[in-house]
PDB file of C-alpha atoms in Angstrom:
ATOM      1  CA  MET C   1     -36.254 -32.466 -26.381  1.00 68.00           C
ATOM      2  CA  ASN C   2     -36.363 -28.822 -25.452  1.00 77.00           C
ATOM      3  CA  PRO C   3     -33.479 -26.998 -27.201  1.00 82.00           C
ATOM      4  CA  ALA C   4     -33.197 -24.683 -24.176  1.00 85.00           C
ATOM      5  CA  ALA C   5     -31.880 -27.683 -22.239  1.00 88.00           C
ATOM      6  CA  LEU C   6     -28.509 -27.187 -23.890  1.00 90.00           C
ATOM      7  CA  LEU C   7     -28.043 -23.936 -21.948  1.00 93.00           C
ATOM      8  CA  ALA C   8     -29.234 -25.311 -18.599  1.00 94.00           C
ATOM      9  CA  PRO C   9     -25.755 -26.466 -17.422  1.00 94.00           C
ATOM     10  CA  LEU C  10     -24.400 -23.008 -18.213  1.00 94.00           C
ATOM     11  CA  PHE C  11     -27.109 -21.379 -16.081  1.00 94.00           C
ATOM     12  CA  LEU C  12     -26.499 -23.920 -13.315  1.00 95.00           C
ATOM     13  CA  ALA C  13     -22.850 -22.820 -13.224  1.00 95.00           C
ATOM     14  CA  PHE C  14     -24.010 -19.188 -13.302  1.00 93.00           C
ATOM     15  CA  GLU C  15     -26.282 -19.821 -10.290  1.00 93.00           C
ATOM     16  CA  LEU C  16     -23.439 -21.370  -8.306  1.00 93.00           C
ATOM     17  CA  TRP C  17     -21.131 -18.477  -9.225  1.00 90.00           C
ATOM     18  CA  GLN C  18     -23.847 -16.022  -8.249  1.00 87.00           C
ATOM     19  CA  LEU C  19     -24.144 -17.624  -4.780  1.00 86.00           C
ATOM     20  CA  VAL C  20     -20.386 -17.357  -4.242  1.00 86.00           C
ATOM     21  CA  VAL C  21     -20.259 -13.713  -5.359  1.00 82.00           C
ATOM     22  CA  SER C  22     -23.265 -12.740  -3.259  1.00 79.00           C
ATOM     23  CA  GLU C  23     -21.685 -14.354  -0.208  1.00 78.00           C
ATOM     24  CA  ARG C  24     -18.602 -12.250  -0.836  1.00 77.00           C
ATOM     25  CA  TYR C  25     -20.529  -9.009  -1.234  1.00 75.00           C
ATOM     26  CA  MET C  26     -23.370  -9.618   1.236  1.00 75.00           C
ATOM     27  CA  GLY C  27     -21.929 -12.283   3.503  1.00 74.00           C
ATOM     28  CA  ILE C  28     -21.501 -12.551   7.237  1.00 72.00           C
ATOM     29  CA  LYS C  29     -18.206 -10.631   7.185  1.00 73.00           C
ATOM     30  CA  GLN C  30     -19.885  -7.698   5.430  1.00 72.00           C
ATOM     31  CA  ILE C  31     -22.822  -7.791   7.850  1.00 71.00           C
ATOM     32  CA  ARG C  32     -20.457  -7.752  10.863  1.00 75.00           C
ATOM     33  CA  VAL C  33     -18.721  -4.584   9.695  1.00 76.00           C
ATOM     34  CA  ASN C  34     -22.065  -3.119   8.550  1.00 73.00           C
ATOM     35  CA  ALA C  35     -20.754  -2.534   5.015  1.00 72.00           C
ATOM     36  CA  ASP C  36     -23.154  -1.590   2.258  1.00 70.00           C
ATOM     37  CA  PRO C  37     -22.582  -3.989  -0.683  1.00 71.00           C
ATOM     38  CA  ARG C  38     -23.385  -1.223  -3.168  1.00 68.00           C
ATOM     39  CA  GLU C  39     -20.331   0.698  -1.964  1.00 74.00           C
ATOM     40  CA  LEU C  40     -17.904  -2.208  -2.282  1.00 75.00           C
ATOM     41  CA  PRO C  41     -15.664  -2.203  -5.356  1.00 79.00           C
ATOM     42  CA  MET C  42     -16.520  -4.596  -8.174  1.00 80.00           C
ATOM     43  CA  LYS C  43     -14.411  -5.094 -11.260  1.00 85.00           C
ATOM     44  CA  ASP C  44     -16.009  -3.808 -14.447  1.00 89.00           C
ATOM     45  CA  TRP C  45     -15.781  -7.146 -16.216  1.00 90.00           C
ATOM     46  CA  MET C  46     -17.514  -8.893 -13.300  1.00 85.00           C
ATOM     47  CA  ALA C  47     -20.340  -6.353 -13.215  1.00 85.00           C
ATOM     48  CA  THR C  48     -20.775  -6.660 -16.984  1.00 92.00           C
ATOM     49  CA  VAL C  49     -20.808 -10.471 -16.941  1.00 89.00           C
ATOM     50  CA  TRP C  50     -23.197 -10.510 -13.983  1.00 86.00           C
ATOM     51  CA  ALA C  51     -25.660  -8.017 -15.515  1.00 91.00           C
ATOM     52  CA  GLY C  52     -25.488  -9.694 -18.929  1.00 94.00           C
ATOM     53  CA  GLY C  53     -25.918 -13.095 -17.341  1.00 91.00           C
ATOM     54  CA  LEU C  54     -28.988 -11.959 -15.423  1.00 92.00           C
ATOM     55  CA  VAL C  55     -30.632 -10.523 -18.548  1.00 95.00           C
ATOM     56  CA  THR C  56     -29.825 -13.636 -20.589  1.00 95.00           C
ATOM     57  CA  TYR C  57     -31.031 -15.889 -17.759  1.00 94.00           C
ATOM     58  CA  CYS C  58     -34.328 -13.987 -17.552  1.00 94.00           C
ATOM     59  CA  VAL C  59     -34.932 -14.274 -21.297  1.00 96.00           C
ATOM     60  CA  TRP C  60     -34.048 -17.982 -21.154  1.00 95.00           C
ATOM     61  CA  MET C  61     -36.526 -18.567 -18.305  1.00 95.00           C
ATOM     62  CA  PHE C  62     -39.335 -17.143 -20.421  1.00 95.00           C
ATOM     63  CA  THR C  63     -38.322 -19.278 -23.419  1.00 94.00           C
ATOM     64  CA  LEU C  64     -38.848 -22.353 -21.239  1.00 93.00           C
ATOM     65  CA  LEU C  65     -42.559 -21.530 -21.281  1.00 94.00           C
ATOM     66  CA  LEU C  66     -42.689 -22.170 -25.039  1.00 93.00           C
ATOM     67  CA  HIS C  67     -41.969 -25.907 -24.823  1.00 90.00           C
ATOM     68  CA  PRO C  68     -43.861 -28.522 -22.766  1.00 89.00           C
ATOM     69  CA  VAL C  69     -40.640 -30.100 -21.445  1.00 88.00           C
ATOM     70  CA  GLY C  70     -39.426 -27.668 -18.848  1.00 90.00           C
ATOM     71  CA  ARG C  71     -42.518 -25.471 -18.694  1.00 93.00           C
ATOM     72  CA  ALA C  72     -43.185 -26.303 -15.027  1.00 94.00           C
ATOM     73  CA  GLN C  73     -39.565 -25.609 -14.112  1.00 95.00           C
ATOM     74  CA  GLY C  74     -39.704 -22.348 -16.053  1.00 94.00           C
ATOM     75  CA  ILE C  75     -42.770 -21.225 -14.124  1.00 96.00           C
ATOM     76  CA  VAL C  76     -41.133 -22.053 -10.785  1.00 96.00           C
ATOM     77  CA  LEU C  77     -37.910 -20.287 -11.834  1.00 96.00           C
ATOM     78  CA  ILE C  78     -39.823 -17.139 -12.777  1.00 97.00           C
ATOM     79  CA  VAL C  79     -41.963 -17.185  -9.625  1.00 97.00           C
ATOM     80  CA  ALA C  80     -38.945 -17.846  -7.354  1.00 96.00           C
ATOM     81  CA  THR C  81     -37.045 -14.987  -8.976  1.00 95.00           C
ATOM     82  CA  GLY C  82     -39.988 -12.593  -8.650  1.00 95.00           C
ATOM     83  CA  VAL C  83     -40.792 -13.510  -5.055  1.00 96.00           C
ATOM     84  CA  GLY C  84     -37.097 -13.392  -4.141  1.00 93.00           C
ATOM     85  CA  TYR C  85     -36.758  -9.941  -5.665  1.00 93.00           C
ATOM     86  CA  LEU C  86     -39.818  -8.669  -3.790  1.00 95.00           C
ATOM     87  CA  LEU C  87     -38.578 -10.079  -0.490  1.00 94.00           C
ATOM     88  CA  ARG C  88     -35.045  -8.733  -0.978  1.00 88.00           C
ATOM     89  CA  SER C  89     -36.351  -5.261  -1.789  1.00 89.00           C
ATOM     90  CA  THR C  90     -38.388  -5.121   1.429  1.00 91.00           C
ATOM     91  CA  CYS C  91     -36.076  -6.814   3.930  1.00 86.00           C
ATOM     92  CA  GLY C  92     -32.919  -5.491   5.528  1.00 79.00           C
ATOM     93  CA  LEU C  93     -29.360  -6.381   4.623  1.00 76.00           C
ATOM     94  CA  LYS C  94     -29.173  -9.144   7.240  1.00 77.00           C
ATOM     95  CA  TRP C  95     -32.087 -11.034   5.683  1.00 85.00           C
ATOM     96  CA  ALA C  96     -31.123 -10.381   2.064  1.00 83.00           C
ATOM     97  CA  LEU C  97     -28.432 -13.083   2.172  1.00 83.00           C
ATOM     98  CA  VAL C  98     -30.914 -15.583   3.614  1.00 86.00           C
ATOM     99  CA  VAL C  99     -33.431 -14.773   0.882  1.00 90.00           C
ATOM    100  CA  LEU C 100     -30.725 -14.968  -1.803  1.00 88.00           C
ATOM    101  CA  THR C 101     -29.551 -18.352  -0.544  1.00 88.00           C
ATOM    102  CA  PHE C 102     -33.073 -19.780  -0.400  1.00 93.00           C
ATOM    103  CA  GLU C 103     -33.947 -18.327  -3.818  1.00 93.00           C
ATOM    104  CA  GLY C 104     -30.731 -19.710  -5.293  1.00 92.00           C
ATOM    105  CA  SER C 105     -31.368 -23.161  -3.854  1.00 94.00           C
ATOM    106  CA  VAL C 106     -34.862 -23.252  -5.380  1.00 95.00           C
ATOM    107  CA  ARG C 107     -33.521 -22.176  -8.771  1.00 95.00           C
ATOM    108  CA  ILE C 108     -30.645 -24.680  -8.622  1.00 96.00           C
ATOM    109  CA  GLY C 109     -33.142 -27.427  -7.775  1.00 95.00           C
ATOM    110  CA  MET C 110     -35.310 -26.468 -10.736  1.00 96.00           C
ATOM    111  CA  LEU C 111     -32.323 -26.401 -13.076  1.00 95.00           C
ATOM    112  CA  VAL C 112     -31.219 -29.856 -11.915  1.00 96.00           C
ATOM    113  CA  SER C 113     -34.804 -31.085 -12.354  1.00 95.00           C
ATOM    114  CA  PHE C 114     -34.959 -29.617 -15.864  1.00 94.00           C
ATOM    115  CA  ILE C 115     -31.630 -31.181 -16.848  1.00 94.00           C
ATOM    116  CA  ALA C 116     -32.731 -34.580 -15.484  1.00 93.00           C
ATOM    117  CA  GLN C 117     -36.123 -34.385 -17.203  1.00 92.00           C
ATOM    118  CA  SER C 118     -34.509 -33.412 -20.509  1.00 91.00           C
ATOM    119  CA  TRP C 119     -31.984 -36.238 -20.183  1.00 91.00           C
ATOM    120  CA  ARG C 120     -34.759 -38.779 -19.524  1.00 90.00           C
ATOM    121  CA  ARG C 121     -36.687 -37.546 -22.578  1.00 87.00           C
ATOM    122  CA  LEU C 122     -33.557 -37.806 -24.687  1.00 85.00           C
ATOM    123  CA  MET C 123     -32.948 -41.396 -23.588  1.00 87.00           C
ATOM    124  CA  MET C 124     -36.485 -42.552 -24.484  1.00 81.00           C
TER     125      MET C 124
END
């Protein structure tokens, strides 16, 4: 079993939290009033947890490449994150939420797949 599988449920919760926070900061209400999410207030603890979570998540994704169980999911997670970042940096605010939602759904699917694959390997 891949030892990184123990952290997968934590990152699944982080992904879900990230979708909720991004909806709050880049959601339909913000688009209607044409608010720039970078100018909206964010509590210091939330910004710290979010930035730290993203760095830890990125390191964890690359550690998935070191073990055969979860390597495919790790590759898809890294590619989805990279492509999502490229698309978000080139599109406008209205499309950024769509890209974030699609990117998040791909990553959540890969995390669920990794957890299921690790569970099956553990039960063998």
